[in-house]
mmCIF file of C-alpha atoms in Angstrom:
data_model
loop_
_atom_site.group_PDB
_atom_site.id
_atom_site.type_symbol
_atom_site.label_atom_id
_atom_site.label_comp_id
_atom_site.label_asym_id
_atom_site.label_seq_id
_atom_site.Cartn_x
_atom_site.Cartn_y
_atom_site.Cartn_z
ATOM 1 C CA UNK A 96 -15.989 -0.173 -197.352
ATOM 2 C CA UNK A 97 -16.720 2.537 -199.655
ATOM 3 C CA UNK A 98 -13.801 3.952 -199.768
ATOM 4 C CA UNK A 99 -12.030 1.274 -199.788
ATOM 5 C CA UNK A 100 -13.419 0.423 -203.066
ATOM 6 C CA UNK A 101 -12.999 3.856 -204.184
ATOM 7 C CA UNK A 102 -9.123 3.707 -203.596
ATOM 8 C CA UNK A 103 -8.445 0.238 -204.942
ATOM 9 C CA UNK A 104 -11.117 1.111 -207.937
ATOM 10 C CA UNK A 105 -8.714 4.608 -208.307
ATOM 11 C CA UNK A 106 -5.469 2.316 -207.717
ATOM 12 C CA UNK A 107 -6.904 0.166 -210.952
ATOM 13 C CA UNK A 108 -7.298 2.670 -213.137
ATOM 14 C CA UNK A 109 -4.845 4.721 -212.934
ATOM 15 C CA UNK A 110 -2.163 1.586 -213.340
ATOM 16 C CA UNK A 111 -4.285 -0.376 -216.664
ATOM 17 C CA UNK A 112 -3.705 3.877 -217.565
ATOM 18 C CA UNK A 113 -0.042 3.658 -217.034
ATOM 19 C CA UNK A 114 0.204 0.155 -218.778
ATOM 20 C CA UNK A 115 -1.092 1.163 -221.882
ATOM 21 C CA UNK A 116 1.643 4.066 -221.909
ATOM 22 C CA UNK A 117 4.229 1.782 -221.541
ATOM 23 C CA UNK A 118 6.876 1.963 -224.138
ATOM 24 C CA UNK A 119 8.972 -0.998 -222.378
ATOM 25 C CA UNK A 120 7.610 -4.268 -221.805
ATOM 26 C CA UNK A 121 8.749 -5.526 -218.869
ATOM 27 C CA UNK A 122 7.369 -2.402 -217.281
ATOM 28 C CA UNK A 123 3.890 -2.887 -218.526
ATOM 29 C CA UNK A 124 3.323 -6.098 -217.006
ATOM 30 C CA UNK A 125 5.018 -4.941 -213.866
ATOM 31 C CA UNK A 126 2.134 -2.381 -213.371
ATOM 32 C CA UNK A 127 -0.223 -4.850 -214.625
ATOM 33 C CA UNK A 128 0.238 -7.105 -211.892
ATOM 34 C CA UNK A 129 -0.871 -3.829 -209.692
ATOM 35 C CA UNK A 130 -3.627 -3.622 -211.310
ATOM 36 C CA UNK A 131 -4.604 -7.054 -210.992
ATOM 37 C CA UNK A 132 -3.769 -6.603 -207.352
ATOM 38 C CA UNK A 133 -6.265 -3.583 -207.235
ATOM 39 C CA UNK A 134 -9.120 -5.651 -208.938
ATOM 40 C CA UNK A 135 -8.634 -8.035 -206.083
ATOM 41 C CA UNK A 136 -8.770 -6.010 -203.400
ATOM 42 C CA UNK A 137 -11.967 -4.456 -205.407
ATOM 43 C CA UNK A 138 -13.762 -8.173 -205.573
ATOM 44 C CA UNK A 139 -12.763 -8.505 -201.808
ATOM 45 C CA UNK A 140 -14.877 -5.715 -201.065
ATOM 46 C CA UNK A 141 -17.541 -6.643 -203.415
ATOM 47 C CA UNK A 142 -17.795 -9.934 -201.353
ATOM 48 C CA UNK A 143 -16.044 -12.788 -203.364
ATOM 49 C CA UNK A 144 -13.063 -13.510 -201.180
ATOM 50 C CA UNK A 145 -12.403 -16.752 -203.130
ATOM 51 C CA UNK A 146 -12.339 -14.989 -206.105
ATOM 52 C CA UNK A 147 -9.710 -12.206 -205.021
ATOM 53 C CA UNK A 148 -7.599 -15.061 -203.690
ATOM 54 C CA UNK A 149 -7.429 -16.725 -207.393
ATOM 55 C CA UNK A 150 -7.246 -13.510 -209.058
ATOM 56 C CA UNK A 151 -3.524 -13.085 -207.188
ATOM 57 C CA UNK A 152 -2.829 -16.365 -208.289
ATOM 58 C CA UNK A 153 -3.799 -17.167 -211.283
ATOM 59 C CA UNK A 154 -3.918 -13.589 -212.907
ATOM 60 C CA UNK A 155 -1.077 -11.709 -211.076
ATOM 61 C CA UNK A 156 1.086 -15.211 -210.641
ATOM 62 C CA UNK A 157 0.384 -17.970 -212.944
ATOM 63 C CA UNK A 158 -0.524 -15.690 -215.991
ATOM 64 C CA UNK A 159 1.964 -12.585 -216.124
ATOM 65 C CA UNK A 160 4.861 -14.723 -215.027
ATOM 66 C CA UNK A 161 3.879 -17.305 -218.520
ATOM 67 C CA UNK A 162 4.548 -13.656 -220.235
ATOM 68 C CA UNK A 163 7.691 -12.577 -218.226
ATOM 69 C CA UNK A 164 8.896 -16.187 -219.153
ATOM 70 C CA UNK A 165 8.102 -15.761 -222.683
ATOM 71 C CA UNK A 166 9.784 -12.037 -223.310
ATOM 72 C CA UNK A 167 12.906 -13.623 -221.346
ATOM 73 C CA UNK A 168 13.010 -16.282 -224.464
ATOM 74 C CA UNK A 169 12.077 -13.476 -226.993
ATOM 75 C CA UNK A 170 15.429 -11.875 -226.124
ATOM 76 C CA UNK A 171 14.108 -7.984 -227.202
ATOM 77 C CA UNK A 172 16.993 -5.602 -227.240
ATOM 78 C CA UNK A 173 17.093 -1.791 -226.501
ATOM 79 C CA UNK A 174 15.913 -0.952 -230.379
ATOM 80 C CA UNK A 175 12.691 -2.481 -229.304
ATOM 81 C CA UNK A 176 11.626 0.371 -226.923
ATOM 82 C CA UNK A 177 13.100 2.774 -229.698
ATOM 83 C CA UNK A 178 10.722 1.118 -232.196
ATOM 84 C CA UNK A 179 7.454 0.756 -229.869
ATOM 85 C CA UNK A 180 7.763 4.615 -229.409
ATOM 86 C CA UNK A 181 7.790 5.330 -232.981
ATOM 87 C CA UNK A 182 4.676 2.867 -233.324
ATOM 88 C CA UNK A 183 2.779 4.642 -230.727
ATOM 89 C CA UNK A 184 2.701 7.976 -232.036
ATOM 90 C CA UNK A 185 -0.255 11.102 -231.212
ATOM 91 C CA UNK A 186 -1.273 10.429 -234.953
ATOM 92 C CA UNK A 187 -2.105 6.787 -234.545
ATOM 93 C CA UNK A 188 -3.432 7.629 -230.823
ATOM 94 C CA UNK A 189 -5.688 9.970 -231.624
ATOM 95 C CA UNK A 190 -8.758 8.596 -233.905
ATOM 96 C CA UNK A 191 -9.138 5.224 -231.903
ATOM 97 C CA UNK A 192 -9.148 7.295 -228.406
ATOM 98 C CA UNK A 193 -11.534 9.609 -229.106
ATOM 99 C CA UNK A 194 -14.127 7.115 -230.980
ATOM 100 C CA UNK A 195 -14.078 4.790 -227.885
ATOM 101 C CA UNK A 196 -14.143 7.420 -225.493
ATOM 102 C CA UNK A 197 -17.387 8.136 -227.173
ATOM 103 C CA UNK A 198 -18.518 4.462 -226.920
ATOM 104 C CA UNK A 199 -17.064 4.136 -222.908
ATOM 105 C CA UNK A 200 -19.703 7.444 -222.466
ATOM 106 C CA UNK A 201 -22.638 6.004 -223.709
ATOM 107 C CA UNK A 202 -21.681 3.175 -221.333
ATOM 108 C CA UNK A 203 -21.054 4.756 -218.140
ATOM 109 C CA UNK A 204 -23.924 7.194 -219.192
ATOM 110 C CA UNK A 205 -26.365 4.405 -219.536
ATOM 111 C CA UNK A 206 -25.133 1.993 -216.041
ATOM 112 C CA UNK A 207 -24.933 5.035 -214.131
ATOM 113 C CA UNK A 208 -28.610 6.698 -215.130
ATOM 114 C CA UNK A 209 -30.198 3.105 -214.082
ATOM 115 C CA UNK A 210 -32.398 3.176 -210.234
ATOM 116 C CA UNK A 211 -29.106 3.083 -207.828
ATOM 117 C CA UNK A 212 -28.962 -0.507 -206.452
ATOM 118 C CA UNK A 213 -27.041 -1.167 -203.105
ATOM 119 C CA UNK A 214 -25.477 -4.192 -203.317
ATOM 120 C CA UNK A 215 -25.902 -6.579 -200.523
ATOM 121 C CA UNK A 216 -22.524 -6.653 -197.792
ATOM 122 C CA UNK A 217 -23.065 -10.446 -197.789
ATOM 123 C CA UNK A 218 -19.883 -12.591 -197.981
ATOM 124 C CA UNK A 219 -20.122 -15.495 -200.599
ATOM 125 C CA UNK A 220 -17.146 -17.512 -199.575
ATOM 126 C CA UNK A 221 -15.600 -20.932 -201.214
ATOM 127 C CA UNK A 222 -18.230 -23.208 -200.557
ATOM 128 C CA UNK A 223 -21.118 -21.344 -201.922
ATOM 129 C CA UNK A 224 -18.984 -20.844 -204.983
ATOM 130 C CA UNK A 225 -18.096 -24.893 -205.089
ATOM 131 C CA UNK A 226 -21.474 -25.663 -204.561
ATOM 132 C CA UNK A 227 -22.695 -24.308 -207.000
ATOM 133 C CA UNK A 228 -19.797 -25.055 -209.675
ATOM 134 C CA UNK A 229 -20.293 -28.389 -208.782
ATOM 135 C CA UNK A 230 -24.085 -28.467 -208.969
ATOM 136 C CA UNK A 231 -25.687 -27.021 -211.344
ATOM 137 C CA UNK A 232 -22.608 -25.921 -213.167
ATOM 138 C CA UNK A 233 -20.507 -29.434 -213.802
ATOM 139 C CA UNK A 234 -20.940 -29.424 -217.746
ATOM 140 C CA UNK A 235 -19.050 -26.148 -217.606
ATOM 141 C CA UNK A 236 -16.430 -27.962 -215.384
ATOM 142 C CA UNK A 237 -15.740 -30.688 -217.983
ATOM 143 C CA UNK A 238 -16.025 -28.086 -220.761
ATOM 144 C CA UNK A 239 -13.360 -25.870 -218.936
ATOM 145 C CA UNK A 240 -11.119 -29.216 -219.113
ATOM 146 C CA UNK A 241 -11.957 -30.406 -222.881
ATOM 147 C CA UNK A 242 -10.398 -26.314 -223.049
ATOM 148 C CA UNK A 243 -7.872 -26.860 -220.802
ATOM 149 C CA UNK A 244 -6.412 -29.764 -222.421
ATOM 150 C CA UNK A 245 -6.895 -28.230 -225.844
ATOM 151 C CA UNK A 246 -4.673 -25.413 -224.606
ATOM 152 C CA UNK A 247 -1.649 -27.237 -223.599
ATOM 153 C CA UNK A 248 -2.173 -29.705 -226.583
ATOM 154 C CA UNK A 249 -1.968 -26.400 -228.555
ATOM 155 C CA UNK A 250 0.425 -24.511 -226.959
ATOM 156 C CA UNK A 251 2.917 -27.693 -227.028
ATOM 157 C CA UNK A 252 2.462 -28.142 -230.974
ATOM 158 C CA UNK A 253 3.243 -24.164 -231.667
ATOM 159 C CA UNK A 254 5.999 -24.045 -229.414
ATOM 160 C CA UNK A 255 8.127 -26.804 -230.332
ATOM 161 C CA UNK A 256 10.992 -26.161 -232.194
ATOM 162 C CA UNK A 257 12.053 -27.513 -235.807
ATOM 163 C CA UNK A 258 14.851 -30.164 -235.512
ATOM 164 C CA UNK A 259 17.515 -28.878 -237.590
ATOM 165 C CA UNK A 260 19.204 -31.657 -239.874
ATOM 166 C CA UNK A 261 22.274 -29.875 -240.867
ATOM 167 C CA UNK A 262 25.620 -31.469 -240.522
ATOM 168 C CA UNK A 263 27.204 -30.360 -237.550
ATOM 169 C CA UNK A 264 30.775 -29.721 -239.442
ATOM 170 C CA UNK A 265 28.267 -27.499 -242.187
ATOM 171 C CA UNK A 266 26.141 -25.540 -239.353
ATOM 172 C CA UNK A 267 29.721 -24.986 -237.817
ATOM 173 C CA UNK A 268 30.399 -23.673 -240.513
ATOM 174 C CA UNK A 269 27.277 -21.553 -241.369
ATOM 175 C CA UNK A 270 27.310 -19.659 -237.848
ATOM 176 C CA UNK B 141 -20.504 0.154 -192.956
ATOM 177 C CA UNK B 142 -22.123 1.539 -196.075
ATOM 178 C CA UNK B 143 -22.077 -0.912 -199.037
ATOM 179 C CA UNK B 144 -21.568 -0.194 -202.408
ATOM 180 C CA UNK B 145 -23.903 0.967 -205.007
ATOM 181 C CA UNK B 146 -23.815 -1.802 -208.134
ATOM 182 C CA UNK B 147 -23.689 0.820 -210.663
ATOM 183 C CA UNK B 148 -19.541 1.771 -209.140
ATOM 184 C CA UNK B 149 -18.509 -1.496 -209.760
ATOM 185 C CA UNK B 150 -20.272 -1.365 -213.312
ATOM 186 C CA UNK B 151 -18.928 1.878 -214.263
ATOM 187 C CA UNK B 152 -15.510 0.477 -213.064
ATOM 188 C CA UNK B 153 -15.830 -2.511 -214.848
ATOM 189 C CA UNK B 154 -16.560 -0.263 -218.470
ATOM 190 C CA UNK B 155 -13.975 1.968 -217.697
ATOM 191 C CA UNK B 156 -11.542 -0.695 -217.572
ATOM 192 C CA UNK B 157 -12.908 -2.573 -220.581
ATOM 193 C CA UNK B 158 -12.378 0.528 -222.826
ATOM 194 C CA UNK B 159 -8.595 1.282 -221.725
ATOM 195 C CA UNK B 160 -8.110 -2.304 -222.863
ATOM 196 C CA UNK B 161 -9.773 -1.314 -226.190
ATOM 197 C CA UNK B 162 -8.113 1.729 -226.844
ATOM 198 C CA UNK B 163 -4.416 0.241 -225.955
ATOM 199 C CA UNK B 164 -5.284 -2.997 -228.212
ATOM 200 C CA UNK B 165 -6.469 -0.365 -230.485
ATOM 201 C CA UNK B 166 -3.869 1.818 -230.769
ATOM 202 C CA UNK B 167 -0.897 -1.300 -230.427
ATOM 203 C CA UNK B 168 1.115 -2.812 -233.262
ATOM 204 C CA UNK B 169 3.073 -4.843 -230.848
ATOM 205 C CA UNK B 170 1.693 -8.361 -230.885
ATOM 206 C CA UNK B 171 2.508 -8.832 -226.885
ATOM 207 C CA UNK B 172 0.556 -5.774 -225.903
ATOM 208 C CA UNK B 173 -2.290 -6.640 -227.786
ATOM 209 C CA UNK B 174 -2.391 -10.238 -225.842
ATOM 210 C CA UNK B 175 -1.816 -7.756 -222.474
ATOM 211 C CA UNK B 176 -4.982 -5.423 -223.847
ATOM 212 C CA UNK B 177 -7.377 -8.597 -224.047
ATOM 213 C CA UNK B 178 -6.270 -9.607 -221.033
ATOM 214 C CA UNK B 179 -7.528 -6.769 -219.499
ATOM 215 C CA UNK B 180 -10.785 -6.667 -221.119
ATOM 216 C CA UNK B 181 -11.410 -10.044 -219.831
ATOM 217 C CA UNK B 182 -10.288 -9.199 -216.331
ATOM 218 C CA UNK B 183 -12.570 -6.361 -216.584
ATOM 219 C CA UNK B 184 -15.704 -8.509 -218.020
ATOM 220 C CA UNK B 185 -15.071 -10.814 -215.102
ATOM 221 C CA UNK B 186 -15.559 -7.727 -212.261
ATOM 222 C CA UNK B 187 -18.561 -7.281 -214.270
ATOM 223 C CA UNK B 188 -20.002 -10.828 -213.525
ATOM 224 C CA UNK B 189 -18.696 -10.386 -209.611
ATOM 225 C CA UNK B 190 -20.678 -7.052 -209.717
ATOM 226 C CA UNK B 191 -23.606 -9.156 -210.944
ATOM 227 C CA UNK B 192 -23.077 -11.852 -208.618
ATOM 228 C CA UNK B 193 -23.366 -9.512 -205.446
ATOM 229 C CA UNK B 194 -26.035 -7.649 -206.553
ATOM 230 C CA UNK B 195 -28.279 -10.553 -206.455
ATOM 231 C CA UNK B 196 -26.240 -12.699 -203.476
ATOM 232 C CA UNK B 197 -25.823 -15.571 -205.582
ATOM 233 C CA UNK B 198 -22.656 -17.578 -206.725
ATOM 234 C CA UNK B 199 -23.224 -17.678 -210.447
ATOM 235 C CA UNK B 200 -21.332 -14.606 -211.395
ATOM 236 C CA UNK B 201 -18.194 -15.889 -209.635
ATOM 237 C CA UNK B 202 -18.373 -19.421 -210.777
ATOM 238 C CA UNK B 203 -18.705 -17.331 -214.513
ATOM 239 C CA UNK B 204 -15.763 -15.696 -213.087
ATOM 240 C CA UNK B 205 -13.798 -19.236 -212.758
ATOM 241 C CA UNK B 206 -14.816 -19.717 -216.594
ATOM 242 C CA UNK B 207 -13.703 -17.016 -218.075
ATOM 243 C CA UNK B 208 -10.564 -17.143 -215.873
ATOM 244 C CA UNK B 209 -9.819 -20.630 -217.123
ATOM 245 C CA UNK B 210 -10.546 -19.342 -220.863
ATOM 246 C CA UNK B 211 -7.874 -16.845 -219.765
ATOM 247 C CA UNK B 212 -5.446 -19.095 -219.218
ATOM 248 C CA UNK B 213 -5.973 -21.356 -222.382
ATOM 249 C CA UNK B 214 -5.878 -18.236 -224.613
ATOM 250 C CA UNK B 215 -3.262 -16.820 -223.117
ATOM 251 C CA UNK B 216 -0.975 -20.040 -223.135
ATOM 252 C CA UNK B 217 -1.679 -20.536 -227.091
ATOM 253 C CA UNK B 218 -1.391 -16.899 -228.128
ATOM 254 C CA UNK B 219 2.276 -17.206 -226.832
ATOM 255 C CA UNK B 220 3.330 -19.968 -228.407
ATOM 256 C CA UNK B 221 1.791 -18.405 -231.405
ATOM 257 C CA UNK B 222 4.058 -15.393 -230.452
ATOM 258 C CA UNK B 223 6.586 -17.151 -230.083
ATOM 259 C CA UNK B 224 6.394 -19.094 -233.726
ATOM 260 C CA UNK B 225 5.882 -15.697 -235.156
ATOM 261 C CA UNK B 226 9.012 -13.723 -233.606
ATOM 262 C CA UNK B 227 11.225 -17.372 -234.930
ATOM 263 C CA UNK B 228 9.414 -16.836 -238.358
ATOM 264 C CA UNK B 229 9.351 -13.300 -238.850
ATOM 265 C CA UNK B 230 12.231 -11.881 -236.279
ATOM 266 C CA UNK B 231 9.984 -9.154 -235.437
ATOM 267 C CA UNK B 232 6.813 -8.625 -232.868
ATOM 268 C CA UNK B 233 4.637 -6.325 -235.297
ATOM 269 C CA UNK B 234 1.656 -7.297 -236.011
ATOM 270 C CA UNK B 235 1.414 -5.977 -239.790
ATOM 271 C CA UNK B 236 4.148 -8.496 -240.978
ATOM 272 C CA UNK B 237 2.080 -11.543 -240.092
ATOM 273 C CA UNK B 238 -0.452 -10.479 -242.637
ATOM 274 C CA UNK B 239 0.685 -13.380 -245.258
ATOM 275 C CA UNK B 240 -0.133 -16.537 -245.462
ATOM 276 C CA UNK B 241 2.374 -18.881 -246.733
ATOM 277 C CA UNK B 242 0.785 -21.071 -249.787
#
């Protein structure tokens, strides 16, 4: 189990590493969806089987394909890639990286110095889960639909287009 | 079978929270920025499994479903809001969208 963990932890990393590189797009959230993948495998381990299952679904499908869709419509062209490498320079890189490496440090410094815990290799499956967000946790529920609903609402209001009123024989003309 | 020690999954869980940070950091693209928060969520929700296991209880994946479904509605507005900005502005960097029209 350990190493398990250790390989899909390793896995994770190294691809959220790899997407941040990324000078292309489409390649970023190609290795995102591995690193989703490797965060699933790593709550599978952990004991939330439920969990892993939505984080392929929702995450890796539902979420990253909304953002394939949306560069498909953005139409980018080759100059793009040109342009993201000249954004992402070392003398940009530098100042942010080393300040939060200093911050992750303290982090990892203070989790890992705490009195080591084992964590229990007891499976809490779907119904546990739905009892529970059912239970004591239906206010949340609604909440997370009030959001829900906001979201599309929102999402439908910024995306629509502008209806153009130009005469067709004068837009003709204008293209 | 040896189980895991909580403090792995923790340390995993910051270590993927700060690549997040440093790459929305470090980012002028306005889509990579959305992809950097999305990490930093996914990585506060292994976090709240982590949690959840230590002390055999549900709550830290039902907080899991929460922030999932905040995911979602964040991530379905900030690209329309994309979107609106690339029709408006004709480029993805977020500097330009630093005016405010009236």
């Amino acid at each position: 189990m350990l190493i398990i963990f250790y390989i899909a932890s390793a896995v994770a990393v190294i691809s959220t590493l790899l997407v941040i590189i990324q000078h292309n797009l489409v390649h970023a959230l190609l290795y995102l969806v591995v690193s989703f993948l490797a965060v699933a495998m790593a709550f599978y381990v952990l004991g939330a089987p439920f969990i892993a299952a939505l984080e392929v679904i929702i995450y890796a499908g539902a979420i990253v394909v909304l953002m394939i869709f949306v560069i498909m419509m953005l139409n980018l062209r080759q100059e793009s890639i040109a342009q993201e490498k000249k954004w992402l320079n070392a003398q940009i890189v530098i100042g942010p990286v080393i300040l939060v490496l200093v911050l992750a440090g303290e982090l990892i410094y203070m989790v890992s110095t705490e009195a080591s815990i084992t964590l229990t290799d007891q499976v809490i499956g779907a119904k546990a889960v739905g009892m529970t967000l059912y239970g004591p946790y239906v206010i949340g529920v609604e909440l997370s639909g009030i959001l829900l609903m906001a979201g599309i609402v929102g999402a439908y209001h910024l995306g629509r287009q502008k209806k153009k009123v130009t005469h067709r024989f004068l837009e003709k003309q204008e293209e | 079978m040896t189980t895991i020690p909580a403090e792995y999954g923790l340390v995993l869980a910051s270590v993927l929270f700060m690549l997040g940070l440093i790459s929305l950091l470090i980012r002028r693209n306005i889509v990579f920025m959305l992809i950097s928060v999305e990490i930093m969520l996914n990585a506060a929700g292994l976090a709240f499994i982590v949690a959840g296991a230590k002390w055999s209880q549900p709550d830290g994946q039902v907080m899991f479903l929460f922030i999932l479904t905040m995911a979602a509605a964040e991530v379905s507005v900030g690209l329309a809001l994309i979107l609106q900005i690339y029709h408006q502005l004709k480029t993805l960097n977020s500097d330009e969208a630093s005016k405010m029209k009236g």
